[in-house]
Short mmCIF file of C-alpha atoms and ligand atoms in Angstrom, two decimals:
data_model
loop_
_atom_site.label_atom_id
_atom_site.label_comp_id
_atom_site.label_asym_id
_atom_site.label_seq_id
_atom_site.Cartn_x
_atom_site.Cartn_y
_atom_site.Cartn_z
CA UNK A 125 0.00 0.00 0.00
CA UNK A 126 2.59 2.32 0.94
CA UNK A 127 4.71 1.81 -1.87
CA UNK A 128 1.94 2.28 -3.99
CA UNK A 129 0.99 5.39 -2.73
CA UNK A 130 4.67 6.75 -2.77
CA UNK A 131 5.06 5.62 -6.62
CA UNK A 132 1.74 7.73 -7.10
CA UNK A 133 2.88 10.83 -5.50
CA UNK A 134 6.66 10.26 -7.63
CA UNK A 135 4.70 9.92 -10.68
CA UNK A 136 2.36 12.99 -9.77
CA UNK A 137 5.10 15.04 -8.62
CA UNK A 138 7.71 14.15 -11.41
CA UNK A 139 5.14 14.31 -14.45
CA UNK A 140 2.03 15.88 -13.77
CA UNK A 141 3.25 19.15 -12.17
CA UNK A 142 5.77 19.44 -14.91
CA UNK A 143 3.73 19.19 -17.74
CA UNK A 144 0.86 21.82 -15.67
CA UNK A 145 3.55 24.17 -14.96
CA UNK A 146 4.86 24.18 -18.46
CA UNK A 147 1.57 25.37 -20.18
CA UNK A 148 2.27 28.48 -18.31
CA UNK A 149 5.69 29.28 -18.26
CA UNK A 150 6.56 27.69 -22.08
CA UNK A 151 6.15 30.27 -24.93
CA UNK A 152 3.12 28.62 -26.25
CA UNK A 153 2.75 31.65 -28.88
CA UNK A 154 5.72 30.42 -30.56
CA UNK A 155 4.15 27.34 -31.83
CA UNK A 156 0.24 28.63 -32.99
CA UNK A 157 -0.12 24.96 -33.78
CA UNK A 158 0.42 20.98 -34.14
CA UNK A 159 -0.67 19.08 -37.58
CA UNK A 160 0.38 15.81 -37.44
CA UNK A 161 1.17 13.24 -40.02
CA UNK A 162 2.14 9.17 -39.39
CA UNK A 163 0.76 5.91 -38.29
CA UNK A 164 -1.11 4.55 -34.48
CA UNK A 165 1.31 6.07 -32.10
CA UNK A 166 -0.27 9.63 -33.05
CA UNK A 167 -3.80 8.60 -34.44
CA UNK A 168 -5.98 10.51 -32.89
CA UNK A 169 -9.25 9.35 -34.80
CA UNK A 170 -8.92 9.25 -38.47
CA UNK A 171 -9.47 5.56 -38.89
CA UNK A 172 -12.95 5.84 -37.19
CA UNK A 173 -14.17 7.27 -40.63
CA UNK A 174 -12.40 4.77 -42.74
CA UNK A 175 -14.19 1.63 -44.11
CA UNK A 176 -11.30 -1.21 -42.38
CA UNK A 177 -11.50 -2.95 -38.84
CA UNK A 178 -10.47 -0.28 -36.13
CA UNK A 179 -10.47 -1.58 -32.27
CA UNK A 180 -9.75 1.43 -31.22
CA UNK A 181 -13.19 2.84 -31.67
CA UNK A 182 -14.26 0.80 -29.05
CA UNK A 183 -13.95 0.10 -25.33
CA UNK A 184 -11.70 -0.46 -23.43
CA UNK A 185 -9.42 1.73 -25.96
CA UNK A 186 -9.53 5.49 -24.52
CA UNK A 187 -10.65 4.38 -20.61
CA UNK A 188 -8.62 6.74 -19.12
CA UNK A 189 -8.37 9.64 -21.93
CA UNK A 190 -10.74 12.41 -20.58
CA UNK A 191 -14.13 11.41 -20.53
CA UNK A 192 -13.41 7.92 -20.49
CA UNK A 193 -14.57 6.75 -23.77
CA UNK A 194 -13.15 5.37 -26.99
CA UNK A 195 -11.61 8.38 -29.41
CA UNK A 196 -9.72 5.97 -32.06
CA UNK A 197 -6.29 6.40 -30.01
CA UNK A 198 -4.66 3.21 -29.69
CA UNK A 199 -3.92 3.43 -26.53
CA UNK A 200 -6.45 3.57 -23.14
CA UNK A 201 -5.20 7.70 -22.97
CA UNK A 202 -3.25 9.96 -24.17
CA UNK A 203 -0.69 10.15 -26.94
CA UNK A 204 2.46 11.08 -27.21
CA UNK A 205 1.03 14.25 -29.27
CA UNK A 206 -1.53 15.14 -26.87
CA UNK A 207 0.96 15.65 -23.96
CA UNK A 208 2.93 17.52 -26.52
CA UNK A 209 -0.46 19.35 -26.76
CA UNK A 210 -0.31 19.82 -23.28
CA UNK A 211 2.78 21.46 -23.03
CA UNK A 212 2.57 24.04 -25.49
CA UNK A 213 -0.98 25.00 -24.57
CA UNK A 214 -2.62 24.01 -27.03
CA UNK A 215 -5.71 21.93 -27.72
CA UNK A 216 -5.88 18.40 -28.32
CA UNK A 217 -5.22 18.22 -32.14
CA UNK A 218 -8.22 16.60 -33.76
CA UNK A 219 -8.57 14.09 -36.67
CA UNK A 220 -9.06 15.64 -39.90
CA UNK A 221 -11.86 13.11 -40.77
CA UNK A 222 -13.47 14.12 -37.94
CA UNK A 223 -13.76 17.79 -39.01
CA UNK A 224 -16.99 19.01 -40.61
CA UNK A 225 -16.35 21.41 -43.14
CA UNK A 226 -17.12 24.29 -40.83
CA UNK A 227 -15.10 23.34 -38.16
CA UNK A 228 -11.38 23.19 -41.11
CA UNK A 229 -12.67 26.49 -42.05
CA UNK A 230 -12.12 27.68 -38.61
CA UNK A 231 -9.12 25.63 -37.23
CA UNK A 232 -5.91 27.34 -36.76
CA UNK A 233 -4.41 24.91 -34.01
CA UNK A 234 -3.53 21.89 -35.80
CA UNK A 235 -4.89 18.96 -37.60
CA UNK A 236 -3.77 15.48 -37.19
CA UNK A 237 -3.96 13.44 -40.67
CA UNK A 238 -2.28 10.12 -39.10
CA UNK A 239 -4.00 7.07 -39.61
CA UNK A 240 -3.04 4.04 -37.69
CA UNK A 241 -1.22 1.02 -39.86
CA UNK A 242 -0.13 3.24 -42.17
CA UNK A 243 3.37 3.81 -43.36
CA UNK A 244 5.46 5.73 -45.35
CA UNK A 245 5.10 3.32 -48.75
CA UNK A 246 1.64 3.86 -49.83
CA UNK A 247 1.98 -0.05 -50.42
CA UNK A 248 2.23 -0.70 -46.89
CA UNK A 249 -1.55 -0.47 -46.39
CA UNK A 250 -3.29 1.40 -48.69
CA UNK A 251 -6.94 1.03 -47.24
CA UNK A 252 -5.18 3.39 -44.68
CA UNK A 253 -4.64 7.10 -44.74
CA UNK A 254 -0.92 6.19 -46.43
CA UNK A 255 1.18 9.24 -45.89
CA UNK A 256 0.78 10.52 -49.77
CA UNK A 257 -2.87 10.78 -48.65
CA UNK A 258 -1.93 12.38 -45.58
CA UNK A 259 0.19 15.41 -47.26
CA UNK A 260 -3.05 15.68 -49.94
CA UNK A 261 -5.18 16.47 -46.98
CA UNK A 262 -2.89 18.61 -45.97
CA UNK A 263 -2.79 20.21 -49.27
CA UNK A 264 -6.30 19.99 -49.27
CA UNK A 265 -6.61 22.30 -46.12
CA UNK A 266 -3.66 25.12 -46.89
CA UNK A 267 -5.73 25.63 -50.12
CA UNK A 268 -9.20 25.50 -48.66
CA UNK A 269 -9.52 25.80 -45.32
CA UNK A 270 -7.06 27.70 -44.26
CA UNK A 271 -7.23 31.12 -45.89
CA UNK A 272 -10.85 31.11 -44.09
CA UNK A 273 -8.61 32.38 -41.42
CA UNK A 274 -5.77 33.76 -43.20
CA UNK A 275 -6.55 36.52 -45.59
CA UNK A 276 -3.49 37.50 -46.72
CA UNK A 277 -1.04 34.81 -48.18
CA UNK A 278 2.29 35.97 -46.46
CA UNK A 279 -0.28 35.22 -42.85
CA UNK A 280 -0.60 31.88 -43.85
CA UNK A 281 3.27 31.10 -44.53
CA UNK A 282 3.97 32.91 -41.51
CA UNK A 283 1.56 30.34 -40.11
CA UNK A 284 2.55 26.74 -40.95
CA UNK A 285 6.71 28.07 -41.03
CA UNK A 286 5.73 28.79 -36.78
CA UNK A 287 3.40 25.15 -37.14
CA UNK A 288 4.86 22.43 -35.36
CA UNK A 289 4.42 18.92 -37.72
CA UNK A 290 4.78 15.87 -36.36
CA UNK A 291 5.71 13.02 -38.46
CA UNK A 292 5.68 9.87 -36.70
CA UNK A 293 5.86 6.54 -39.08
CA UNK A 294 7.66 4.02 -40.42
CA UNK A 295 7.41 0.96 -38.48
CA UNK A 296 4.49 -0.46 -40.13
CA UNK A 297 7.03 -0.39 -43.42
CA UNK A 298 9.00 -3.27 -41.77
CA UNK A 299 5.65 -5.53 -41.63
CA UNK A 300 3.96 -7.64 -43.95
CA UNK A 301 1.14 -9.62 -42.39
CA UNK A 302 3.26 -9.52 -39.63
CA UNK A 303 6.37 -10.50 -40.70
CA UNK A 304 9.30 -8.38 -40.45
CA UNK A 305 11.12 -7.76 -43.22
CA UNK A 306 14.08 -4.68 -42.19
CA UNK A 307 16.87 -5.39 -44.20
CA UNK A 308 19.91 -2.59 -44.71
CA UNK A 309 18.83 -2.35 -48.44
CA UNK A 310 14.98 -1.85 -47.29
CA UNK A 311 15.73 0.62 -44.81
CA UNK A 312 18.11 2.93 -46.57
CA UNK A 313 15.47 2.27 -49.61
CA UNK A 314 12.87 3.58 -46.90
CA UNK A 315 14.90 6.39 -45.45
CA UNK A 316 15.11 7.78 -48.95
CA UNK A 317 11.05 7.20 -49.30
CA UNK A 318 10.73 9.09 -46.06
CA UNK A 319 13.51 11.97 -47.48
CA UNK A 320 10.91 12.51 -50.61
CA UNK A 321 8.15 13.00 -48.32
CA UNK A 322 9.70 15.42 -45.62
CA UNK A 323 10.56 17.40 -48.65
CA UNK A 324 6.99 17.75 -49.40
CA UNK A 325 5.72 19.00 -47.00
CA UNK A 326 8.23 21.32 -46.37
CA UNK A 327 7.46 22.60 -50.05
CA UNK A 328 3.73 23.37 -48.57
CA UNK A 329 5.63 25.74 -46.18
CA UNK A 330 6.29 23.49 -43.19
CA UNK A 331 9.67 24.45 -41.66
CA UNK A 332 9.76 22.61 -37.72
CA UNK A 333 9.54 19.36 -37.85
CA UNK A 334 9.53 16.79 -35.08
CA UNK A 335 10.56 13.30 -35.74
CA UNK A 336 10.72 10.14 -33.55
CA UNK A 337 13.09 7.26 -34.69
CA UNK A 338 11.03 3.40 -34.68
CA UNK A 339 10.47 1.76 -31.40
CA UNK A 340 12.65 -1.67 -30.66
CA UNK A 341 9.52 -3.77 -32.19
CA UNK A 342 11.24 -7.10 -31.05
CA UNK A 343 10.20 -6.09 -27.77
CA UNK A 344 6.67 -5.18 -28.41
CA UNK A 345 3.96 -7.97 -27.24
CA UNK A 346 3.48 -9.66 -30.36
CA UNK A 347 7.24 -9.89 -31.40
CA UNK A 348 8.48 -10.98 -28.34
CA UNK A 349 6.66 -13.88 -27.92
CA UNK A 350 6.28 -17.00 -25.48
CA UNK A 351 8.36 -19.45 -27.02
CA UNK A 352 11.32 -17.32 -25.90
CA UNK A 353 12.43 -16.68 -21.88
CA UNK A 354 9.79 -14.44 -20.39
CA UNK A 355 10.66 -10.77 -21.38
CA UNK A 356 13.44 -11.33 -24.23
CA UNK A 357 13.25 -9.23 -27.33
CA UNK A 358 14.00 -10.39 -30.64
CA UNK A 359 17.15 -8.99 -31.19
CA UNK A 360 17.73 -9.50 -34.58
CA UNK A 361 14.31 -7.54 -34.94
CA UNK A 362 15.83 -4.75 -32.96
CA UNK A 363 18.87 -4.68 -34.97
CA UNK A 364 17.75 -4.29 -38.10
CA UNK A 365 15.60 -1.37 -36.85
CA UNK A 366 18.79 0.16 -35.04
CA UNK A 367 20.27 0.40 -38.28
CA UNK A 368 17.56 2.18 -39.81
CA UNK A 369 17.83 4.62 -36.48
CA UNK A 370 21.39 4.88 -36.89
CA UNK A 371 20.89 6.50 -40.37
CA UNK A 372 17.77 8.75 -39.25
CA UNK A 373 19.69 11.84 -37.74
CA UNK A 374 22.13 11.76 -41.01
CA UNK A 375 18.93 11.76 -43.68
CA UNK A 376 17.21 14.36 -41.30
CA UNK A 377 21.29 16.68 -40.52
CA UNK A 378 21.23 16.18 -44.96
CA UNK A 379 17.71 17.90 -45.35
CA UNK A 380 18.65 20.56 -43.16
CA UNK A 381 21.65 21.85 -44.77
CA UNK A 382 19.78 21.79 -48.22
CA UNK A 383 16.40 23.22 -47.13
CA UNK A 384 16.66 26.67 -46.13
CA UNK A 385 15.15 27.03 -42.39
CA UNK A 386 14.57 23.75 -42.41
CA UNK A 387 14.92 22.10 -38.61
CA UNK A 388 13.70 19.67 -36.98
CA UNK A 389 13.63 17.95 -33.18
CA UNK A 390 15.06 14.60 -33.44
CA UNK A 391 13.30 12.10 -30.68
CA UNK A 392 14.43 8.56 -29.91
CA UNK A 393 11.50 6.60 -29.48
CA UNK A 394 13.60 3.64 -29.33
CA UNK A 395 15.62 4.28 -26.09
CA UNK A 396 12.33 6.05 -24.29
CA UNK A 397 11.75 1.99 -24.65
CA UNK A 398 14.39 0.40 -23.73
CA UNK A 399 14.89 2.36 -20.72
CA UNK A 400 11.67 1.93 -19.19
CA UNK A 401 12.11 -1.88 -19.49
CA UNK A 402 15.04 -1.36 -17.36
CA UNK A 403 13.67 1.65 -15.25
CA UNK A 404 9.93 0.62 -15.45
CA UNK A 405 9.50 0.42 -11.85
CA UNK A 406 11.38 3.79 -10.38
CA UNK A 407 7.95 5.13 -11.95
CA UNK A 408 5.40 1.98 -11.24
CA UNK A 409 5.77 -0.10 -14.28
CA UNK A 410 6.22 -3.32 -13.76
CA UNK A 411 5.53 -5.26 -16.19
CA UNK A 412 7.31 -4.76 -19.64
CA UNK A 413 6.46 -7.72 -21.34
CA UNK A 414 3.00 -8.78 -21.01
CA UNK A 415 -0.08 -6.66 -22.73
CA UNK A 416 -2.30 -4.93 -20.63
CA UNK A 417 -5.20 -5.97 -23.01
CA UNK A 418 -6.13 -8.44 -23.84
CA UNK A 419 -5.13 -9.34 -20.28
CA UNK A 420 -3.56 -12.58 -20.74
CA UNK A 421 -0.66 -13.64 -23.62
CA UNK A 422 -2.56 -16.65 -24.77
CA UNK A 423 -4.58 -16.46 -28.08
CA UNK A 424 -4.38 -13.70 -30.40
CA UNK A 425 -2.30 -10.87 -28.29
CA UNK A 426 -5.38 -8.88 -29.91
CA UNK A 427 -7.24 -6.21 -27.67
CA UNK A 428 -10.99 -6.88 -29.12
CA UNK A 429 -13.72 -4.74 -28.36
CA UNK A 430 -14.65 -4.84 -24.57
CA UNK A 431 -12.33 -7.00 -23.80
CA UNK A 432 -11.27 -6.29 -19.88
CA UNK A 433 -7.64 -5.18 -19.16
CA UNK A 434 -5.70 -5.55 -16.40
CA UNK A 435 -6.48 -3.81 -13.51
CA UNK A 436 -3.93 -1.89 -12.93
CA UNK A 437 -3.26 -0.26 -16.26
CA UNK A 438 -0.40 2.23 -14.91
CA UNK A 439 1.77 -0.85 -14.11
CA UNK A 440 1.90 -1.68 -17.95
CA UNK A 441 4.66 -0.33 -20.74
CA UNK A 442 1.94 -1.68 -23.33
CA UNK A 443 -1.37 -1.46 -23.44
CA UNK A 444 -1.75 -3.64 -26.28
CA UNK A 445 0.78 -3.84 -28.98
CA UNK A 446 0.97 -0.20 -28.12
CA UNK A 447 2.32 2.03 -25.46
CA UNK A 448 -0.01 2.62 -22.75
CA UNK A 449 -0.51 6.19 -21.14
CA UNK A 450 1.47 6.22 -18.58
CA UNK A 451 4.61 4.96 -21.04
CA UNK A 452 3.19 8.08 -23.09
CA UNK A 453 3.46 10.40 -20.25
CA UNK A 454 6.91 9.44 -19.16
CA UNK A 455 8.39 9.62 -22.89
CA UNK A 456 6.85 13.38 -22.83
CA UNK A 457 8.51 14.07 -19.74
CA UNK A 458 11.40 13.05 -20.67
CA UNK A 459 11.24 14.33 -24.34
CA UNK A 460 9.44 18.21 -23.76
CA UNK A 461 10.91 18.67 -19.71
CA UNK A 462 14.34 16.67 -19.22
CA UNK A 463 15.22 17.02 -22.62
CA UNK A 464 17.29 13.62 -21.86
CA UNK A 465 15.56 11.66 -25.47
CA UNK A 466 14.95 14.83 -27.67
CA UNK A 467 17.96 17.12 -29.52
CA UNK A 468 16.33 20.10 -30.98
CA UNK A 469 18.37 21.07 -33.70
CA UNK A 470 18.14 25.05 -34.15
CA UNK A 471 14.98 26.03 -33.04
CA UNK A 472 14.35 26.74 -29.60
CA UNK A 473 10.61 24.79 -29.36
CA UNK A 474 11.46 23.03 -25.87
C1 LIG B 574 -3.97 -1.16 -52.98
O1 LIG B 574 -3.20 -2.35 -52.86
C2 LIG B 574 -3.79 -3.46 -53.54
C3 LIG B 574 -2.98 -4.70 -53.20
O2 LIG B 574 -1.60 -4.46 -53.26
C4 LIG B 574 -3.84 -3.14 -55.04
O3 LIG B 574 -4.43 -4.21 -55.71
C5 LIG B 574 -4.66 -1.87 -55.24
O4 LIG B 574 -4.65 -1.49 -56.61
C6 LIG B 574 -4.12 -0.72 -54.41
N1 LIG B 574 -5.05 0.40 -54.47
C7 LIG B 574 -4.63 1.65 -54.63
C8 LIG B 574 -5.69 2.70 -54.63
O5 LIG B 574 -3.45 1.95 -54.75
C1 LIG B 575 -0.52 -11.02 -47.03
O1 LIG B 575 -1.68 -11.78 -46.69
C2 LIG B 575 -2.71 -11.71 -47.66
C3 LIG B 575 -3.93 -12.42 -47.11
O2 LIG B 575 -3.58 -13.53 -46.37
C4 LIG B 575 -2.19 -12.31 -48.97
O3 LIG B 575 -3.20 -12.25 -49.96
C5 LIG B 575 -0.97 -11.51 -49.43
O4 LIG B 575 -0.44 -12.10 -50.58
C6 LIG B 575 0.10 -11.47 -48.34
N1 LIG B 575 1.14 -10.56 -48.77
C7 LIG B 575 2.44 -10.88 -48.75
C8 LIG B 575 3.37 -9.85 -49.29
O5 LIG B 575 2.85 -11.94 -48.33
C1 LIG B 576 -11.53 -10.66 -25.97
O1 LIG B 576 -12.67 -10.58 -26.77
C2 LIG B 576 -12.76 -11.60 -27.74
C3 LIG B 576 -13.91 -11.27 -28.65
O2 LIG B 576 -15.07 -10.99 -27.92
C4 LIG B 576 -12.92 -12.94 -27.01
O3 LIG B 576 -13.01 -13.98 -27.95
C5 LIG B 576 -11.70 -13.14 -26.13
O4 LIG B 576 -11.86 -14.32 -25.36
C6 LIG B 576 -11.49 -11.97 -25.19
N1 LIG B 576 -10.22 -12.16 -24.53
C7 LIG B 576 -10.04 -11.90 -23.24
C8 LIG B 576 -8.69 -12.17 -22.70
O5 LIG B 576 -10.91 -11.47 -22.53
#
């Protein structure tokens, strides 16, 4: 009991009052707003409206986001984007197929154009929002939406070059029908794919980017599975992604140096991973292996609509193949307050 209420006042103290405080005292002005491009770790909705099989539109997906109900995040709360939210003071950034046409004419916070399962070859799953789609939405909205709220042109540049965009993808390019297929060739192959696309959106005036590097899959739920001692990863799964992180920073360093005012923040989603499997615990999380839904590892490691989870839901890294919150929380603390997993480059967003 009493360690469980100390680990709840360490995790209030060290992430909660950090990310309140920094709403106020961060210059929120300098970022007007967040649109955000990639795959399920930033999804906030967007499948919902498409025609393919989404869990995450129901229960027990978005239990603990406010209001306790299902929003299409896969995840029981918030995302990584929506503490990022959080800290600059701004609003949660909405899916764009979620938007009536109204409500684009009027946005001028962000939009968020992920789509879970997606990647960054429109081959990867093209039912999905693929990220081509994603930048024609985007498109779609500078020319529009936008100048609903932005009569003059040289407002709306000044605009998205302040925006914050998110692109968060990738991993989902490594799987077909679940099998990983990362080689060196496929991943500088990919890197280049990912190049092309940067560069597009940058040409629709984006100019701060934020990137995260792939998460060590061979230690997600499905990947790191029973036959092996409890808690291994598949390490040749996690190599072949290390080499595509490796390379990241280089592709991103290269775009900067050609692009003028091009920067970006550089995040690495892979060691935000790796060190709460070791570290877990200092913040409650105690189990780094196991999903917390479904809540058991037998079967299809598949959270189904209202399936239960396990009951204590901040004691889990994943919540089912993905992150939970609380593994959410901690990367933003550690990303947007401690700076320890984030580099910004040249612009001073953090
Ligand atoms: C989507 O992928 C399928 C299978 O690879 C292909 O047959 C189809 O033409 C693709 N559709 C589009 C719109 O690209
Ligand atoms: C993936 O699975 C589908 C359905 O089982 C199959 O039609 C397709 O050929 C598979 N794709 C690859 C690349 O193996
Ligand atoms: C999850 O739900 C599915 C579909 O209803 C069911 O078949 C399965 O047994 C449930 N699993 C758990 C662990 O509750």
């Amino acid at each position: 009991m009493n360690t469980n209420y100390l680990t709840f006042s360490y995790v209030l103290i060290t992430l909660l009052l950090p990310l309140a405080s920094s709403t106020n005292s961060y210059h929120s002005k300098q970022i007007p707003a967040i649109y955000v491009f990639g795959d399920s770790l930033v999804d906030s909705g967007n499948n919902n409206y498409l025609p393919i099989q989404s869990n995450a539109k129901f229960p027990p997906y978005g239990i603990d986001f406010d209001g306790g109900k299902p929003t299409g995040r896969n995840t029981n709360g918030k995302t990584v984007v929506d503490y990022l939210a959080i800290h600059l003071g701004l609003p949660f950034v909405p899916p764009y197929l979620g938007l009536s046409k109204a409500h684009r004419n009027k946005i001028i916070t962000g939009i968020n154009f992920a789509s879970a399962g997606s990647g960054i070859l429109p081959e990867t799953n093209n039912k999905t929002l693929t990220l081509d789609k994603q930048i024609k939405l985007f498109k779609r909205v500078i020319k529009n939406n936008l100048p609903h709220m932005f009569d003059e042109k040289e407002k709306l540049e000044k605009h998205l070059s302040e925006s914050l965009f998110v692109v968060s993808t990738g991993v989902n390019d490594n799987l077909v029908n679940r099998t990983f297929r990362g080689s060196r060739k496929f991943s500088s192959y990919l890197l280049k794919e990912f190049s092309l696309r940067l560069q597009k959106i940058y040409n629709l005036g984006a100019r701060r980017f934020f990137m995260n590097n792939i998460a060590p899959l061979g230690c997600f739920p499905s990947f790191a599975p029973r036959p092996r001692p409890r808690g291994e990863c598949n390490e040749k799964i996690n190599k072949a992604i290390s080499y595509y992180n490796n390379c990241l920073p280089n592709v991103l360093q290269k775009l900067q140096s050609q692009l003028p005012g091009f920067s970006f923040i550089h995040s690495d989603l892979y060691e935000s991973f790796m060190y709460l499997r070791e570290n877990g615990h200092k913040y409650g999380i105690l189990e780094t292996w196991k999903p917390c839904c479904p809540n058991n590892i037998f079967g299809d490691l598949q959270c189904h609509p209202y399936n239960a989870t396990c009951s204590n839901r901040n004691t889990h890294l994943f919540f089912d193949d993905h992150p939970s919150q609380i593994a959410n929380k901690i990367y933003a603390t550690r990303c947007f307050i401690e700076k320890t997993i984030c580099k910004p480059s040249s612009f001073k967003m953090l």
